[in-house]
């Protein structure tokens, strides 16, 4: 096959060569210079650099129109470029999920509507434009979440005490979200929604689906939240049991949003014992979700997803799980909330670095600049790692103890010339 990959996710997160035989297929990676720089030097492929000043669709289409080369598959494994790949497939007649289908797993308004129409519970919601047109009148009165309906990593997500407070903040341009508080904000309003805040533990379900059939699914529960992480607190998740009724619920959700091929990352809130749909992606989860899933099941999600997207039948080829089961979790400590500072280490980490529960531990070297954007990536954020224990409760408790113990130290200044002003943040 002639395969075009819109390359955005750093190569080590996907390891494309594990799922695509690069000697059998002709593989072209199209991405920015930074993205292409993550490819192994010895990977047999064609590298096409795009400027990154326009969308992946626009720059890829310009290149495709110029080279006039047909492709058998156009693939993206990045949440931010799934729609670009779908639009390219439709434009050039390449097999794969169409735009209308991909949008269901990208747009939070469309996905919640589809799930509710299937008779499954989802938070009540309104587009922000409708919310404003109604003068803040909502079918709920309690805590209210304001969020982009195509966002990720809890960027620009805010929780208000009530629908009335949310309306007052948006109408008064006091949300703290630059685009919504700007003088000209019509375009920004159209990209946001409000929904009721549902109380309960948040879980994520990850796995593979082929031809609409769920092949494998694993369940995990978050420790901390994505929103709190965005605000500077550590977070992670730990694996838990996934009973048959949960698998059935996952299958119904995926059918409702037409996630039919590839990986999925589905989030739900458990309210009074009932799963409440939160959101879903037709992609692998971030942080170390892929790594802990493989450790527990022997299945590297991106590899098998790529095989599915190339049209290979994988249902009967998945490897068996390891003979002895451990319960894994991943953890991250942020640094983006201290952007401009230099990492100086952690207090309270000593006993955890070498603990038997610590499977991996990636800590920035002292003097490294902290990231200026939200990231869960090892070698980017202050700390990322994987833990394992003999039960979900033991894994959870070890990670919770780690979070309570950690205290990040920073200095100000530039690398090699800090002024050693301490800035600690208690986890």
Short mmCIF file of C-alpha atoms in Angstrom, two decimals:
data_model
loop_
_atom_site.label_atom_id
_atom_site.label_comp_id
_atom_site.label_asym_id
_atom_site.label_seq_id
_atom_site.Cartn_x
_atom_site.Cartn_y
_atom_site.Cartn_z
CA UNK A 1 0.00 0.00 0.00
CA UNK A 2 0.88 3.66 -0.38
CA UNK A 3 0.14 5.14 3.06
CA UNK A 4 0.08 8.82 4.06
CA UNK A 5 0.35 9.54 7.78
CA UNK A 6 -0.49 12.97 9.14
CA UNK A 7 2.25 12.92 11.74
CA UNK A 8 1.75 14.96 14.88
CA UNK A 9 1.99 12.66 17.92
CA UNK A 10 5.69 12.07 18.76
CA UNK A 11 6.83 8.78 17.23
CA UNK A 12 7.71 7.08 20.56
CA UNK A 13 4.06 7.46 21.65
CA UNK A 14 2.87 5.44 18.64
CA UNK A 15 5.85 3.42 17.38
CA UNK A 16 4.35 3.13 13.90
CA UNK A 17 6.79 0.42 12.82
CA UNK A 18 5.18 -1.98 15.30
CA UNK A 19 1.91 -1.79 13.35
CA UNK A 20 3.05 -1.04 9.78
CA UNK A 21 5.66 -3.02 7.86
CA UNK A 22 7.68 -0.16 6.39
CA UNK A 23 9.51 -2.46 3.97
CA UNK A 24 6.28 -3.92 2.60
CA UNK A 25 4.37 -0.63 2.37
CA UNK A 26 5.44 2.76 1.06
CA UNK A 27 4.90 5.08 4.03
CA UNK A 28 4.96 8.87 3.86
CA UNK A 29 4.96 11.01 7.01
CA UNK A 30 3.69 14.56 6.58
CA UNK A 31 4.25 16.88 9.53
CA UNK A 32 6.01 19.92 10.87
CA UNK A 33 9.78 19.89 11.27
CA UNK A 34 9.42 19.29 15.00
CA UNK A 35 7.08 16.32 14.47
CA UNK A 36 9.26 14.78 11.76
CA UNK A 37 12.23 15.17 14.07
CA UNK A 38 10.76 12.50 16.35
CA UNK A 39 11.00 9.82 13.63
CA UNK A 40 13.89 7.35 13.97
CA UNK A 41 16.73 8.12 11.56
CA UNK A 42 16.75 4.57 10.22
CA UNK A 43 12.98 4.31 9.62
CA UNK A 44 12.47 3.51 5.90
CA UNK A 45 9.93 6.14 4.84
CA UNK A 46 9.43 9.42 3.02
CA UNK A 47 9.38 12.57 5.13
CA UNK A 48 7.42 15.59 3.90
CA UNK A 49 7.72 18.77 5.93
CA UNK A 50 4.80 21.18 6.18
CA UNK A 51 5.08 24.73 7.49
CA UNK A 52 2.50 24.37 10.25
CA UNK A 53 1.08 27.84 9.57
CA UNK A 54 -2.20 26.45 8.22
CA UNK A 55 -4.29 23.41 9.06
CA UNK A 56 -2.98 19.93 8.33
CA UNK A 57 -5.78 19.58 5.78
CA UNK A 58 -4.84 22.73 3.88
CA UNK A 59 -1.13 21.98 3.80
CA UNK A 60 -1.57 18.29 2.99
CA UNK A 61 -4.08 19.07 0.22
CA UNK A 62 -1.70 21.60 -1.33
CA UNK A 63 1.07 18.98 -1.37
CA UNK A 64 -1.22 16.24 -2.70
CA UNK A 65 -2.50 18.50 -5.49
CA UNK A 66 1.10 19.23 -6.43
CA UNK A 67 2.49 15.68 -6.41
CA UNK A 68 -0.71 14.11 -7.84
CA UNK A 69 0.06 10.79 -6.19
CA UNK A 70 -2.77 8.47 -5.15
CA UNK A 71 -2.72 6.98 -1.66
CA UNK A 72 -4.43 3.81 -0.48
CA UNK A 73 -4.80 5.07 3.08
CA UNK A 74 -4.64 8.47 4.79
CA UNK A 75 -4.23 8.05 8.54
CA UNK A 76 -3.93 10.25 11.61
CA UNK A 77 -3.67 9.06 15.20
CA UNK A 78 -3.74 12.58 16.62
CA UNK A 79 -6.99 13.83 18.15
CA UNK A 80 -6.27 17.23 16.63
CA UNK A 81 -5.91 15.94 13.05
CA UNK A 82 -8.51 13.15 12.85
CA UNK A 83 -10.91 15.47 11.03
CA UNK A 84 -8.17 16.69 8.69
CA UNK A 85 -7.48 13.09 7.68
CA UNK A 86 -11.20 12.43 7.15
CA UNK A 87 -11.57 15.51 4.95
CA UNK A 88 -8.57 14.44 2.90
CA UNK A 89 -9.99 10.93 2.49
CA UNK A 90 -13.28 12.35 1.24
CA UNK A 91 -11.56 14.79 -1.11
CA UNK A 92 -9.32 12.16 -2.71
CA UNK A 93 -11.62 9.14 -2.52
CA UNK A 94 -9.53 7.18 -0.01
CA UNK A 95 -11.19 4.47 2.14
CA UNK A 96 -11.80 5.20 5.81
CA UNK A 97 -14.23 6.85 8.21
CA UNK A 98 -16.00 9.88 6.63
CA UNK A 99 -16.12 13.36 8.14
CA UNK A 100 -19.67 13.02 9.48
CA UNK A 101 -18.69 9.88 11.39
CA UNK A 102 -15.42 11.28 12.74
CA UNK A 103 -17.16 14.43 13.98
CA UNK A 104 -19.27 12.32 16.36
CA UNK A 105 -16.12 11.39 18.27
CA UNK A 106 -14.67 14.91 18.17
CA UNK A 107 -17.56 17.24 18.98
CA UNK A 108 -18.78 17.02 22.57
CA UNK A 109 -22.23 18.37 21.70
CA UNK A 110 -22.79 15.88 18.89
CA UNK A 111 -21.52 12.92 20.92
CA UNK A 112 -23.66 13.68 23.99
CA UNK A 113 -26.72 14.11 21.79
CA UNK A 114 -26.06 10.77 20.08
CA UNK A 115 -25.55 9.00 23.41
CA UNK A 116 -28.73 10.49 24.89
CA UNK A 117 -30.69 9.55 21.75
CA UNK A 118 -29.53 5.94 22.31
CA UNK A 119 -31.19 5.97 25.74
CA UNK A 120 -27.94 6.29 27.72
CA UNK A 121 -27.40 8.91 30.37
CA UNK A 122 -25.28 11.97 29.60
CA UNK A 123 -25.01 15.34 31.36
CA UNK A 124 -27.64 17.86 30.32
CA UNK A 125 -26.05 20.50 28.12
CA UNK A 126 -26.55 23.52 25.89
CA UNK A 127 -24.36 25.17 23.32
CA UNK A 128 -23.02 28.40 24.76
CA UNK A 129 -24.82 30.40 22.05
CA UNK A 130 -28.15 28.80 23.02
CA UNK A 131 -27.40 29.32 26.71
CA UNK A 132 -26.83 33.03 26.12
CA UNK A 133 -29.93 33.33 23.91
CA UNK A 134 -31.97 31.83 26.75
CA UNK A 135 -30.57 34.40 29.17
CA UNK A 136 -28.86 31.70 31.22
CA UNK A 137 -32.01 29.61 31.63
CA UNK A 138 -30.86 25.99 31.79
CA UNK A 139 -32.62 22.70 32.60
CA UNK A 140 -30.39 22.40 35.70
CA UNK A 141 -29.52 24.84 38.49
CA UNK A 142 -26.45 23.38 40.18
CA UNK A 143 -22.76 23.45 39.34
CA UNK A 144 -22.11 24.15 35.68
CA UNK A 145 -19.15 23.35 33.44
CA UNK A 146 -18.07 25.69 30.66
CA UNK A 147 -15.85 23.99 28.09
CA UNK A 148 -14.82 24.01 24.43
CA UNK A 149 -16.81 21.36 22.58
CA UNK A 150 -13.75 20.29 20.59
CA UNK A 151 -11.09 20.86 23.23
CA UNK A 152 -8.69 18.53 25.04
CA UNK A 153 -6.59 18.34 28.23
CA UNK A 154 -9.12 20.55 30.10
CA UNK A 155 -7.77 23.66 28.39
CA UNK A 156 -10.24 26.55 28.88
CA UNK A 157 -12.52 24.43 31.09
CA UNK A 158 -14.11 26.25 34.05
CA UNK A 159 -16.59 25.11 36.69
CA UNK A 160 -19.10 27.57 38.18
CA UNK A 161 -21.29 27.12 41.25
CA UNK A 162 -24.51 27.39 39.26
CA UNK A 163 -25.90 28.01 35.80
CA UNK A 164 -26.68 31.57 36.89
CA UNK A 165 -23.05 32.18 37.90
CA UNK A 166 -21.85 30.77 34.59
CA UNK A 167 -24.19 33.07 32.66
CA UNK A 168 -23.14 36.10 34.70
CA UNK A 169 -19.45 35.38 34.05
CA UNK A 170 -19.88 34.81 30.31
CA UNK A 171 -22.22 37.77 29.81
CA UNK A 172 -19.93 39.99 31.86
CA UNK A 173 -16.82 38.72 30.06
CA UNK A 174 -15.26 37.57 33.32
CA UNK A 175 -14.68 33.88 32.63
CA UNK A 176 -10.88 34.13 32.57
CA UNK A 177 -10.91 32.60 29.08
CA UNK A 178 -9.28 35.12 26.76
CA UNK A 179 -11.38 34.39 23.68
CA UNK A 180 -14.68 34.60 25.57
CA UNK A 181 -13.72 37.76 27.42
CA UNK A 182 -12.49 39.58 24.30
CA UNK A 183 -14.33 42.49 22.73
CA UNK A 184 -14.88 40.48 19.55
CA UNK A 185 -15.86 37.01 20.62
CA UNK A 186 -18.59 35.71 18.30
CA UNK A 187 -16.35 32.99 16.91
CA UNK A 188 -15.27 31.90 20.37
CA UNK A 189 -18.84 31.60 21.64
CA UNK A 190 -19.68 29.16 18.86
CA UNK A 191 -16.89 26.85 20.04
CA UNK A 192 -18.12 26.43 23.64
CA UNK A 193 -20.84 24.60 25.53
CA UNK A 194 -22.17 24.45 29.07
CA UNK A 195 -23.26 21.29 30.87
CA UNK A 196 -24.40 20.21 34.29
CA UNK A 197 -21.68 19.10 36.67
CA UNK A 198 -22.24 15.46 37.63
CA UNK A 199 -20.71 14.32 40.92
CA UNK A 200 -18.81 11.04 41.21
CA UNK A 201 -15.58 9.23 40.40
CA UNK A 202 -14.38 9.58 36.82
CA UNK A 203 -13.33 6.47 34.94
CA UNK A 204 -11.86 5.81 31.54
CA UNK A 205 -12.30 2.79 29.31
CA UNK A 206 -9.75 1.94 26.65
CA UNK A 207 -9.59 -0.72 23.99
CA UNK A 208 -10.01 -1.74 20.38
CA UNK A 209 -13.00 -1.99 18.09
CA UNK A 210 -13.12 -3.58 14.64
CA UNK A 211 -16.10 -3.41 12.32
CA UNK A 212 -18.21 -2.23 15.25
CA UNK A 213 -17.20 -5.20 17.43
CA UNK A 214 -15.43 -4.40 20.70
CA UNK A 215 -12.40 -6.68 20.79
CA UNK A 216 -10.91 -5.70 24.14
CA UNK A 217 -11.66 -3.14 26.84
CA UNK A 218 -9.95 -2.17 30.08
CA UNK A 219 -11.22 0.07 32.88
CA UNK A 220 -9.36 2.60 35.03
CA UNK A 221 -10.34 5.18 37.61
CA UNK A 222 -8.76 8.62 37.82
CA UNK A 223 -6.90 9.78 40.90
CA UNK A 224 -7.27 13.53 40.68
CA UNK A 225 -8.83 15.20 37.64
CA UNK A 226 -7.71 16.63 34.33
CA UNK A 227 -9.06 20.02 35.41
CA UNK A 228 -7.11 19.99 38.67
CA UNK A 229 -4.00 18.93 36.75
CA UNK A 230 -4.46 21.91 34.44
CA UNK A 231 -4.51 24.04 37.59
CA UNK A 232 -1.28 22.55 38.94
CA UNK A 233 -2.08 19.35 40.89
CA UNK A 234 -0.79 15.84 40.14
CA UNK A 235 -3.06 13.19 38.69
CA UNK A 236 -3.09 9.64 37.40
CA UNK A 237 -5.31 6.62 36.98
CA UNK A 238 -5.24 3.05 38.18
CA UNK A 239 -6.71 -0.08 36.60
CA UNK A 240 -9.88 -1.62 38.06
CA UNK A 241 -12.13 -4.57 37.23
CA UNK A 242 -14.30 -4.28 34.13
CA UNK A 243 -17.41 -6.45 34.62
CA UNK A 244 -19.57 -7.64 31.73
CA UNK A 245 -22.30 -5.04 32.28
CA UNK A 246 -19.69 -2.29 31.92
CA UNK A 247 -18.40 -3.85 28.69
CA UNK A 248 -21.98 -3.89 27.39
CA UNK A 249 -22.41 -0.21 28.27
CA UNK A 250 -19.15 0.66 26.51
CA UNK A 251 -20.30 -1.21 23.39
CA UNK A 252 -23.61 0.71 23.37
CA UNK A 253 -21.83 4.05 23.68
CA UNK A 254 -19.40 3.24 20.86
CA UNK A 255 -22.29 2.16 18.63
CA UNK A 256 -24.15 5.40 19.39
CA UNK A 257 -21.19 7.58 18.37
CA UNK A 258 -20.18 5.28 15.49
CA UNK A 259 -16.70 4.49 16.71
CA UNK A 260 -16.34 1.38 14.58
CA UNK A 261 -12.63 0.85 13.90
CA UNK A 262 -9.44 1.48 15.85
CA UNK A 263 -8.71 2.50 19.42
CA UNK A 264 -11.08 4.26 21.77
CA UNK A 265 -10.70 6.30 24.95
CA UNK A 266 -14.06 6.71 26.68
CA UNK A 267 -14.66 8.68 29.89
CA UNK A 268 -17.61 8.42 32.25
CA UNK A 269 -18.67 9.63 35.68
CA UNK A 270 -20.12 7.04 38.03
CA UNK A 271 -23.08 8.74 39.74
CA UNK A 272 -24.94 6.68 42.35
CA UNK A 273 -23.70 3.49 40.72
CA UNK A 274 -24.75 4.50 37.19
CA UNK A 275 -22.28 5.39 34.42
CA UNK A 276 -22.87 8.86 32.99
CA UNK A 277 -21.22 9.43 29.62
CA UNK A 278 -18.67 12.23 29.60
CA UNK A 279 -16.78 12.06 26.29
CA UNK A 280 -15.13 9.66 23.87
CA UNK A 281 -12.25 9.72 21.40
CA UNK A 282 -11.56 7.38 18.49
CA UNK A 283 -7.90 7.34 19.52
CA UNK A 284 -5.61 6.06 22.24
CA UNK A 285 -5.56 7.79 25.60
CA UNK A 286 -2.82 10.20 26.57
CA UNK A 287 -0.20 10.09 29.32
CA UNK A 288 0.91 6.46 29.84
CA UNK A 289 -2.46 4.87 29.06
CA UNK A 290 -0.95 2.91 26.16
CA UNK A 291 1.95 1.63 28.24
CA UNK A 292 -0.10 0.44 31.21
CA UNK A 293 -2.65 -1.19 28.89
CA UNK A 294 0.12 -3.17 27.22
CA UNK A 295 1.67 -4.16 30.53
CA UNK A 296 -1.68 -5.53 31.71
CA UNK A 297 -2.89 -7.16 28.49
CA UNK A 298 0.09 -7.63 26.17
CA UNK A 299 -1.72 -5.46 23.58
CA UNK A 300 -0.04 -2.34 22.19
CA UNK A 301 -3.11 -0.35 21.18
CA UNK A 302 -1.61 1.86 18.42
CA UNK A 303 -0.07 -1.13 16.61
CA UNK A 304 -3.33 -3.02 16.42
CA UNK A 305 -5.25 0.14 15.55
CA UNK A 306 -2.96 0.73 12.58
CA UNK A 307 -3.51 -2.82 11.36
CA UNK A 308 -7.26 -2.34 11.60
CA UNK A 309 -7.07 0.97 9.69
CA UNK A 310 -5.07 -0.76 6.94
CA UNK A 311 -7.89 -3.27 6.53
CA UNK A 312 -6.21 -6.22 8.23
CA UNK A 313 -8.44 -8.56 10.23
CA UNK A 314 -7.10 -8.71 13.80
CA UNK A 315 -9.97 -10.10 15.90
CA UNK A 316 -8.41 -13.56 16.15
CA UNK A 317 -4.79 -12.43 16.35
CA UNK A 318 -4.61 -10.46 19.59
CA UNK A 319 -2.06 -11.85 22.07
CA UNK A 320 -3.18 -13.49 25.31
CA UNK A 321 -2.76 -11.49 28.54
CA UNK A 322 0.25 -12.16 30.81
CA UNK A 323 -0.08 -15.25 32.99
CA UNK A 324 0.30 -13.26 36.21
CA UNK A 325 -1.83 -10.15 36.65
CA UNK A 326 -0.57 -6.96 38.23
CA UNK A 327 -2.66 -3.80 38.55
CA UNK A 328 -1.00 -0.82 36.91
CA UNK A 329 -1.45 2.89 37.14
CA UNK A 330 0.18 5.95 35.60
CA UNK A 331 0.95 9.21 37.36
CA UNK A 332 2.06 12.70 36.31
CA UNK A 333 3.08 15.82 38.21
CA UNK A 334 2.58 19.07 36.27
CA UNK A 335 5.09 21.81 35.64
CA UNK A 336 3.20 24.02 33.16
CA UNK A 337 1.64 26.06 36.00
CA UNK A 338 5.21 27.19 36.83
CA UNK A 339 6.19 28.03 33.24
CA UNK A 340 9.21 30.30 33.15
CA UNK A 341 10.73 28.59 36.18
CA UNK A 342 13.52 26.01 36.15
CA UNK A 343 12.94 22.60 37.68
CA UNK A 344 15.07 22.04 40.78
CA UNK A 345 13.79 18.68 42.01
CA UNK A 346 11.21 17.26 44.41
CA UNK A 347 11.09 17.08 48.16
CA UNK A 348 9.39 13.95 49.46
CA UNK A 349 10.22 11.76 46.45
CA UNK A 350 13.19 9.80 47.83
CA UNK A 351 11.42 6.71 49.15
CA UNK A 352 9.17 6.48 46.07
CA UNK A 353 11.81 6.63 43.32
CA UNK A 354 13.20 3.21 44.23
CA UNK A 355 10.05 1.64 45.69
CA UNK A 356 9.07 -1.78 44.28
CA UNK A 357 5.77 -0.27 43.11
CA UNK A 358 7.59 2.18 40.79
CA UNK A 359 7.78 0.52 37.35
CA UNK A 360 9.01 3.67 35.58
CA UNK A 361 10.03 7.10 36.89
CA UNK A 362 10.82 9.97 34.49
CA UNK A 363 11.81 13.16 36.30
CA UNK A 364 13.15 16.27 34.60
CA UNK A 365 16.84 16.93 35.28
CA UNK A 366 17.57 19.82 37.65
CA UNK A 367 17.86 23.08 35.74
CA UNK A 368 15.49 22.01 32.95
CA UNK A 369 12.89 24.64 31.98
CA UNK A 370 9.34 23.72 32.89
CA UNK A 371 6.91 23.43 29.96
CA UNK A 372 4.87 26.40 28.84
CA UNK A 373 1.84 24.29 27.92
CA UNK A 374 -0.21 21.50 29.47
CA UNK A 375 1.45 18.16 28.81
CA UNK A 376 1.27 14.67 30.28
CA UNK A 377 4.34 13.48 28.41
CA UNK A 378 7.32 11.86 30.08
CA UNK A 379 10.46 13.98 29.56
CA UNK A 380 8.23 17.06 29.15
CA UNK A 381 6.41 17.50 32.45
CA UNK A 382 8.11 17.53 35.86
CA UNK A 383 7.41 13.86 36.62
CA UNK A 384 5.71 10.97 34.86
CA UNK A 385 5.74 7.31 35.77
CA UNK A 386 4.00 3.97 36.09
CA UNK A 387 3.16 2.10 39.29
CA UNK A 388 2.07 -1.48 39.89
CA UNK A 389 0.78 -3.47 42.85
CA UNK A 390 -1.15 -6.63 43.64
CA UNK A 391 -4.60 -4.99 43.68
CA UNK A 392 -6.31 -1.83 42.42
CA UNK A 393 -6.58 -0.52 45.99
CA UNK A 394 -2.86 -1.00 46.64
CA UNK A 395 -1.92 0.79 43.41
CA UNK A 396 -4.33 3.64 44.20
CA UNK A 397 -3.07 4.01 47.76
CA UNK A 398 0.59 4.07 46.73
CA UNK A 399 -0.06 6.77 44.14
CA UNK A 400 -2.16 8.81 46.57
CA UNK A 401 0.65 8.64 49.12
CA UNK A 402 3.12 9.78 46.47
CA UNK A 403 0.94 12.77 45.58
CA UNK A 404 0.66 13.80 49.24
CA UNK A 405 4.41 13.56 49.71
CA UNK A 406 5.66 15.42 46.64
CA UNK A 407 6.68 19.06 46.78
CA UNK A 408 8.18 20.57 43.65
CA UNK A 409 11.15 22.96 43.91
CA UNK A 410 11.90 25.54 41.26
CA UNK A 411 14.29 28.41 40.65
CA UNK A 412 13.88 31.49 38.50
CA UNK A 413 16.23 32.63 35.77
CA UNK A 414 17.61 30.98 32.67
CA UNK A 415 19.19 27.56 32.30
CA UNK A 416 22.74 27.76 33.63
CA UNK A 417 22.09 31.09 35.35
CA UNK A 418 19.35 30.67 37.96
CA UNK A 419 18.94 33.03 40.89
CA UNK A 420 17.73 30.19 43.13
CA UNK A 421 14.46 31.72 44.25
CA UNK A 422 12.48 28.80 45.65
CA UNK A 423 8.89 28.29 44.55
CA UNK A 424 7.27 25.20 46.02
CA UNK A 425 3.75 23.96 45.30
CA UNK A 426 2.24 21.39 47.62
CA UNK A 427 0.56 18.52 45.78
#
